[in-house]
XYZ file of C-alpha atoms in Angstrom:
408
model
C 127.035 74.582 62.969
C 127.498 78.385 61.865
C 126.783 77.260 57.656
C 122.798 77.445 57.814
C 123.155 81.166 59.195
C 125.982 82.222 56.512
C 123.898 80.839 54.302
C 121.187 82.844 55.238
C 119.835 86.945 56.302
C 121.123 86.320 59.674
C 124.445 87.605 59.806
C 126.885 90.070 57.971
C 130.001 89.573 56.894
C 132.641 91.179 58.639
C 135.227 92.794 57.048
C 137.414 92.499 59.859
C 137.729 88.520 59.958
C 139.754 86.385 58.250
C 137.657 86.199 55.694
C 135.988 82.235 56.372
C 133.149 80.981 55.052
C 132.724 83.834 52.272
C 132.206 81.411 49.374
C 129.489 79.667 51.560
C 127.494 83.407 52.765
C 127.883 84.727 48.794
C 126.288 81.432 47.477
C 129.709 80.905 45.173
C 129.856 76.779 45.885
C 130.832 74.314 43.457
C 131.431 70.987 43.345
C 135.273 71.943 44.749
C 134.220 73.775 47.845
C 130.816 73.297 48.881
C 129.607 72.349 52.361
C 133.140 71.028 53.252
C 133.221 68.139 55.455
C 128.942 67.443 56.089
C 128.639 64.854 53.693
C 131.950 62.738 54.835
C 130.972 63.534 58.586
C 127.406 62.447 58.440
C 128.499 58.995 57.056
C 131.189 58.853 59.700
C 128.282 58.912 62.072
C 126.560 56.467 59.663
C 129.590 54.086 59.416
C 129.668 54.102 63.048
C 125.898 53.760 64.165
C 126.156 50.799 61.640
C 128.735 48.772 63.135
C 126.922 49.047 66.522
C 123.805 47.767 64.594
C 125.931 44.760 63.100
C 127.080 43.545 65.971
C 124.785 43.624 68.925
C 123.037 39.975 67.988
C 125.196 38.397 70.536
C 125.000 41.291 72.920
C 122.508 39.840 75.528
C 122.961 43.110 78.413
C 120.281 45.136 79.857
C 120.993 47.984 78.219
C 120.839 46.359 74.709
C 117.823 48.094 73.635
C 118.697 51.263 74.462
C 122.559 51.139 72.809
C 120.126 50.146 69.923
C 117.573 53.161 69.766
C 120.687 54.755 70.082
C 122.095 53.747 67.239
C 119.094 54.035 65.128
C 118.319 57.489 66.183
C 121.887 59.134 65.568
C 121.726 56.875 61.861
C 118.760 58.474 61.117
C 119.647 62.208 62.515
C 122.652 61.904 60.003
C 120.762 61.071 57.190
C 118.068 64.134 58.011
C 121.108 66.641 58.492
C 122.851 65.710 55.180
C 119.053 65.315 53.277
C 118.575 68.929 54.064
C 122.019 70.156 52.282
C 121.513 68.045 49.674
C 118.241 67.539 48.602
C 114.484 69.223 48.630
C 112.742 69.367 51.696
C 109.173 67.987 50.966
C 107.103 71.291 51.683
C 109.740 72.736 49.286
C 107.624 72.242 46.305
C 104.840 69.770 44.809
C 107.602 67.299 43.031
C 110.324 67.566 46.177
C 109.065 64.138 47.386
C 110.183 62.548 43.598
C 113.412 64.339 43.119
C 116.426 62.753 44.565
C 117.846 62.794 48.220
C 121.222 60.968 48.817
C 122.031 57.519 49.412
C 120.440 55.317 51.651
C 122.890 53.621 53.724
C 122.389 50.689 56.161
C 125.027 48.373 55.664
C 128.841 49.423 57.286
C 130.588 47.991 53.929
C 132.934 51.249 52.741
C 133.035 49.943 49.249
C 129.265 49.564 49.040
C 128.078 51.923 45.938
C 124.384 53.236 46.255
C 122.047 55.085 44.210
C 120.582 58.211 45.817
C 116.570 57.327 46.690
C 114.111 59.689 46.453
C 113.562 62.554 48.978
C 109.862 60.842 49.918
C 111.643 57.630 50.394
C 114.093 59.035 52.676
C 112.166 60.676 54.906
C 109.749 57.804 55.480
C 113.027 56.336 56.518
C 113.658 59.049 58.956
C 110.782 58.920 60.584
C 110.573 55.581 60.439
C 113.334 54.591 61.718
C 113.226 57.337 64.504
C 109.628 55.885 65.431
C 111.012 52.590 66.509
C 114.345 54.141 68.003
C 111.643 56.031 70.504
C 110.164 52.895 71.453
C 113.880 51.307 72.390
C 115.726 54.052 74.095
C 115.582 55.016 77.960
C 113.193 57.284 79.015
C 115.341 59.203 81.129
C 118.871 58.801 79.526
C 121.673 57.286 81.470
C 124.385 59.795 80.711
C 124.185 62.883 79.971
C 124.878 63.373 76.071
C 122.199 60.715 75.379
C 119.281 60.537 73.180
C 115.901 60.055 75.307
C 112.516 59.285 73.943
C 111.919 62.998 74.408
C 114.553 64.206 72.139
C 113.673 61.842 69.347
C 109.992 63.094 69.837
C 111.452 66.468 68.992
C 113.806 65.468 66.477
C 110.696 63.257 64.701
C 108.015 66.490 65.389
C 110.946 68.609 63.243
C 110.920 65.552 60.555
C 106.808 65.668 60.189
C 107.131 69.486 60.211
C 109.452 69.191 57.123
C 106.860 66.892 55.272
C 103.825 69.080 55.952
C 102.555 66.078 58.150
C 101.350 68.731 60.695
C 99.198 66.758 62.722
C 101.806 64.083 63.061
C 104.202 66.845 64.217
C 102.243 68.018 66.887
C 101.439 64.833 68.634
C 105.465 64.120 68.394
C 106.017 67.397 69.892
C 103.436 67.096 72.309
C 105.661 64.307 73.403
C 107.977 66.609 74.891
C 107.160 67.589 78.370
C 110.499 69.896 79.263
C 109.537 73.487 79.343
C 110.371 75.965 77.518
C 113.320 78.265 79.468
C 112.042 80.584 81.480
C 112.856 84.716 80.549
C 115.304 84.740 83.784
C 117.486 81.670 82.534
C 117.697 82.509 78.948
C 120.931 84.448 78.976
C 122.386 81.690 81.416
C 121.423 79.131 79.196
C 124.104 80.260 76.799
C 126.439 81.229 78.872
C 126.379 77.605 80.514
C 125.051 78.379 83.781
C 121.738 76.639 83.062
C 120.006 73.971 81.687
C 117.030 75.112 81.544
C 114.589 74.177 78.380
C 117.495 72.052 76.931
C 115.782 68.381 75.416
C 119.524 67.555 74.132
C 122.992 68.708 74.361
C 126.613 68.569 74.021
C 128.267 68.801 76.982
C 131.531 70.454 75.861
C 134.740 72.044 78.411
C 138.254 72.646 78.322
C 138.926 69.665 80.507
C 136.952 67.579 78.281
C 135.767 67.842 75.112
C 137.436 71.201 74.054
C 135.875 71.771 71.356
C 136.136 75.672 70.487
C 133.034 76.194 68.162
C 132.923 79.901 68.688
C 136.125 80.419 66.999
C 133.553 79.875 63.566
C 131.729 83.144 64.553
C 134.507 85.559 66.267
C 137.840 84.917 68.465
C 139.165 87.593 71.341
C 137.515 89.445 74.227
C 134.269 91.408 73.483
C 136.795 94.548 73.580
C 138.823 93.822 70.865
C 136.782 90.991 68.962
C 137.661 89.539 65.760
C 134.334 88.754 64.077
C 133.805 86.266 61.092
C 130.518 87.944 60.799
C 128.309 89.735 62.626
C 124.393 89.527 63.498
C 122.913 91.966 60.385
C 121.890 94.774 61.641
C 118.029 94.290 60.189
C 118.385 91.070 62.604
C 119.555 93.266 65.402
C 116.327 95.770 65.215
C 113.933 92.914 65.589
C 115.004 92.292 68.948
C 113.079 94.889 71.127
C 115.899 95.818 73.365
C 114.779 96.136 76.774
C 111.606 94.169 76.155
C 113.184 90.589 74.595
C 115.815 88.715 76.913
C 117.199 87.012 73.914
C 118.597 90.511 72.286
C 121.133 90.476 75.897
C 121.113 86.463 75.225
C 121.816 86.206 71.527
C 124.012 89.944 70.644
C 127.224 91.527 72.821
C 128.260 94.973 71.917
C 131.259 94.760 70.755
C 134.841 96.470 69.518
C 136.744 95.462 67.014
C 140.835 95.981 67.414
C 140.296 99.448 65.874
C 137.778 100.528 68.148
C 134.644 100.425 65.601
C 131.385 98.812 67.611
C 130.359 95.893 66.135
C 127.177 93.470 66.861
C 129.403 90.459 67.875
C 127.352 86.946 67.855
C 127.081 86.000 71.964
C 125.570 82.338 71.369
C 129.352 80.398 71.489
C 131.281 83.324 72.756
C 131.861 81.009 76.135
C 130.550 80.296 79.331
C 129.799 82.710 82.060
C 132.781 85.248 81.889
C 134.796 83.622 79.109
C 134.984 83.888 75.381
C 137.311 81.454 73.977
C 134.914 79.669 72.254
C 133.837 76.875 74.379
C 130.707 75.945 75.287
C 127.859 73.104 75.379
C 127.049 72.227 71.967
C 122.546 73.047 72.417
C 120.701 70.709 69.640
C 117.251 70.265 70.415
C 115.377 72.587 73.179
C 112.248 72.269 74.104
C 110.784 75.900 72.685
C 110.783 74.195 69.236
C 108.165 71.571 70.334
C 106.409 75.026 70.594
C 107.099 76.326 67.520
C 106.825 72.923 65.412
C 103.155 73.042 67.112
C 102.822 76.514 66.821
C 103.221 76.388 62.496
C 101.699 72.931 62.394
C 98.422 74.155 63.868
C 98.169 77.587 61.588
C 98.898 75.162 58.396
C 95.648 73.150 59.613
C 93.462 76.443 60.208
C 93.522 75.612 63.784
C 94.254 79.718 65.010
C 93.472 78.919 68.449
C 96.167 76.554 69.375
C 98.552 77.883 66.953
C 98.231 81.537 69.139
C 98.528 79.142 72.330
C 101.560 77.474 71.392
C 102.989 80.960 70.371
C 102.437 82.440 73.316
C 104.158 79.270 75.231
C 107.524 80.642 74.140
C 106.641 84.451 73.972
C 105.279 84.469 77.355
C 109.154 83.305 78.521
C 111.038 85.968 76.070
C 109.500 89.327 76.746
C 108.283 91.451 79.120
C 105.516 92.568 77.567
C 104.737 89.961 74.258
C 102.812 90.528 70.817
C 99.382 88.870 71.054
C 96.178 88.728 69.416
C 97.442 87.962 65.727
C 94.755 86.371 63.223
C 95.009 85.309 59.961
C 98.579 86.218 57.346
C 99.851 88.104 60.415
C 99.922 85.101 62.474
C 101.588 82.916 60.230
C 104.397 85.587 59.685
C 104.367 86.435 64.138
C 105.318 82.273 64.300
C 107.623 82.792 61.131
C 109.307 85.941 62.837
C 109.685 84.086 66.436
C 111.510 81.188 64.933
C 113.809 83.118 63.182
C 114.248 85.374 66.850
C 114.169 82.124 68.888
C 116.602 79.961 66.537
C 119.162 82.574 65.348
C 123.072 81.454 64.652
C 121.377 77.973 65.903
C 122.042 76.135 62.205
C 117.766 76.104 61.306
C 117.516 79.722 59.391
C 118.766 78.245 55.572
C 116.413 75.500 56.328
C 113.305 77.524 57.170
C 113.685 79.121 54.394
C 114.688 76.676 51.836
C 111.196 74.439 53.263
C 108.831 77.581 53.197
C 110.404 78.274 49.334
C 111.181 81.676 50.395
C 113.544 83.808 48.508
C 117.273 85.000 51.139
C 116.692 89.078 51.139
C 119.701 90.593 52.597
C 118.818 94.081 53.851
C 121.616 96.280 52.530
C 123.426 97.038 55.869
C 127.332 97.106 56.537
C 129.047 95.193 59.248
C 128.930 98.055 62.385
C 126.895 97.714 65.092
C 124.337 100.803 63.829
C 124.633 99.436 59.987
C 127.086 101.303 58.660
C 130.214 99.792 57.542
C 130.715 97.102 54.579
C 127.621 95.194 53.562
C 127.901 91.777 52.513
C 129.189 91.325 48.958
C 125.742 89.432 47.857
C 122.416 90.490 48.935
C 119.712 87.943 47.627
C 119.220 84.170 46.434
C 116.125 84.086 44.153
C 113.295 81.885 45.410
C 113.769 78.363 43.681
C 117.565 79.108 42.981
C 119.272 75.227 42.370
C 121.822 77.339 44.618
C 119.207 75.504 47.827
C 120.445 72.422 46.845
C 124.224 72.291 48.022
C 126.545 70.442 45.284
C 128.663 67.142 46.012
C 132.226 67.519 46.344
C 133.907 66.033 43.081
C 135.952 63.732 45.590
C 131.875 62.468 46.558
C 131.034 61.392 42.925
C 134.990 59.827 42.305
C 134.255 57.763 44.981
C 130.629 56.881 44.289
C 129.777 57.612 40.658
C 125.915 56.562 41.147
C 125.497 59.677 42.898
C 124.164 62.218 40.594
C 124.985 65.905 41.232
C 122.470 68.183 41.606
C 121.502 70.293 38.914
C 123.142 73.608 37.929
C 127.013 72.284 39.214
C-alpha cells in the first residue's frame, strides 16, 4: 500500500526510521529486491479467484452469479494492480499498448508457463472482464467487504482513465452514485468513525482482521513517533492549513523520540484515539468518480464539466475553494487535487508514470518546517525504464517466458 508514495514526491525519508523501503524511494531495484511480494500476491489472488471460477458449474445457489462477478472482478483487479508495476500504462506513450504487460492467467494450473501479452491486450481484458463482472454481482453487496456494481464502475472508470478512453470513463464513473465525503466527515473517515464517501473497503480491527498497515509509514504515539518517512514538506505547503480539512485529515504534528517536530503521515496512524496501526483498509471512494470525470472531460475539451466535476470534490474539502480555472491551469488545478485528494493512498507513482511526467523531489529534509535530512535521491527522469518495476529473478526461474523489462 505505502510503495506508489515512496516511489513518488509524496513523502521524505526519515532519518529516524528503520530505514524500510529505501531501495524502493531511491529508485535502486533490481531484479533481487524489487517490489517484494506484488507479483506472487496478485497471483495468489489470481490462483484463488480461479479455482472459484473452475468449480461453480455444479453450483446451482442463488447467489451463484454474484460469487461469480466476484470472482471475475478481484481476477481482473489483480491483473490491473500488477500491470501497473510492471508494464506501460497506455496513455504512457504512443507504443505502450504494443510493449509487453505480464502474463495472462485464467487457468488455476501452478505449472502452467505463459508468455506475457501485450499491455493493449491486457487491458481489454480488464475491462472486459470487469464489464461482465458488473452485470453479475449484487447491487447492494451482501457483506460488507464485497464488490458491488458500484465499485467495479469505479474500478472500470480508473481502467478507461488509464487507456485515454475518456468518454468511456465518465459514463463508468457516472455509475457511481455515493457522494463524495462531506468537509465535516473527512477527518473521521480516517480515523474510522465514518463511512462516509467510501465505494469499497477493508474492514480491518484488532478483534478481527489485525492487520497493522500503519506500522509501513510510522509506529508509536504522535509524541514520540518513529517515522519511516514523512509527508515532504513541499507536500505539506499545498495544503492550505485552516482552509483544506484534509491537511488535519491527511498530516499530525508530530515528535520524534528526540523531540524534533516532524510531519508524521495520519492516514493509518489508527482509529479515533489510537495509533497502532490499525485501521480499515479504504480502496475505492467515491471522490475519484469525480476526479476520473473531472480529467476525462478536460482531455475531451469539455471545460465546463471538467470545472463541475472539480468543484464536486472541492466544494467538500475547503472552506473557501479555487474556482474559475480555464485552459493549462485547469488541467494542472485537477492534476494538483488528485495528488491532495489521493496522497499516501498507493495512486501518486501511477499518476505520474500514465501522465509521463518526470518524479521532482523538492530538496527538503525530513522536519516538519523542511529542515533536516533530505531524501538521498531527488528526481527520476521522465521515460526512465526505472517506471517499469523489474521481476524478481525467483519470477523468471520459475517462468522463463517472462521477459524482464529492459534496463535490469
Amino acid at each position: 500500500l505505502a510503495n506508489p508514495d515512496v516511489l513518488s514526491d509524496n513523502v521524505t525519508f526519515s532519518t529516524f526510521g528503520r530505514g524500510t523501503k529505501s531501495t524502493i524511494h531511491n529508485w535502486q531495484y533490481d531484479v533481487t529486491n524489487g517490489y517484494r511480494g506484488l507479483y506472487q500476491d496478485v497471483f495468489v489472488v489470481i490462483y484463488r479467484s480461479n479455482i472459484i471460477l473452475e468449480n461453480l458449474s455444479g453450483f446451482e445457489g442463488d447467489n451463484k452469479d454474484n460469487i461469480t462477478g466476484q470472482a471475475m472482478a478481484l481476477r481482473a483487479l489483480a491483473h490491473f494492480d500488477a500491470a501497473r508495476v510492471f508494464s506501460q500504462i497506455p496513455t504512457q506513450s504512443g507504443n505502450a499498448n504494443a510493449s509487453l504487460s505480464i502474463p495472462l492467467k485464467l487457468s488455476s494450473d501452478p505449472n502452467e508457463q505463459l508468455a506475457q501479452v501485450t499491455v493493449g491486450e491486457m487491458y481489454d481484458f480488464i475491462t472486459s472482464e470487469l464489464e461482465t463482472a458488473k452485470g453479475l454481482v449484487d447491487a447492494t453487496p451482501t457483506a460488507t467487504g464485497q464488490l458491488d456494481k458500484e465499485a467495479i464502475s469505479l474500478i472500470l472508470s480508473r481502467a478507461y482513465l488509464y487507456m485515454g478512453r475518456w468518454q468511456d470513463a465518465i459514463d463508468s464513473a457516472n455509475e457511481v452514485t455515493t457522494a463524495v465525503a462531506a468537509r465535516d466527515n473527512v477527518v473521521g473517515v480516517w480515523e474510522d468513525t465514518s463511512t462516509s464517501g467510501l465505494v469499497f473497503y477493508i474492514p480491518n480491527a484488532v478483534e478481527t482482521t489485525n492487520s497493522n498497515v500503519g506500522v509501513q509509514w510510522s509506529q508509536g504515539s504522535p509524541a514520540s513517533l518513529i517515522p519511516e518517512y514523512v509527508a515532504s514538506f513541499e507536500l505539506d505547503q499545498l495544503y492550505d492549513e485552516g482552509n483544506d480539512i484534509r491537511k488535519e485529515a491527511y498530516i499530525i504534528d508530530s515528535s520524534v523520540s528526540a523531540g524534533d517536530p516532524v510531519n508524521g503521515i495520519k492516514k493509518l496512524l489508527g482509529k479515533d484515539g489510537g495509533f497502532n496501526g490499525v485501521v480499515d483498509i479504504k480502496i475505492l471512494r467515491a471522490a475519484e468518480a469525480f476526479l476520473n470525470k473531472a480529467e476525462a472531460h478536460f482531455e475531451l475539451g469539455q471545460t465546463g464539466p471538467a470545472l463541475t466535476a472539480l468543484n464536486a470534490v472541492r466544494s467538500n474539502r475547503y472552506t473557501t475553494a479555487p474556482s474559475g480555472e480555464t485552459g493549462d491551469a485547469l488541467r494542472d488545478a485537477i492534476r494538483l487535487e488528485r495528488r491532495l485528494e489521493f496522497a499516501f493512498e498507493s495512486q501518486r507513482f501511477f499518476d505520474l508514470k500514465r501522465w509521463n511526467l518526470a518524479i521532482n523531489r523538492a530538496n527538503f529534509g525530513d522536519l516538519a518546517d523542511g529542515t533536516g535530512a533530505p531524501s538521498q535521491i531527488l528526481t527520476l527522469d521522465q521515460g526512465s525504464f526505472k517506471f517499469l518495476l523489474p521481476y524478481d529473478s525467483s519470477t523468471i526461474i520459475l517462468n522463463p517466458m517472462i521477459q524482464q523489462n529492459p534496463g535490469y
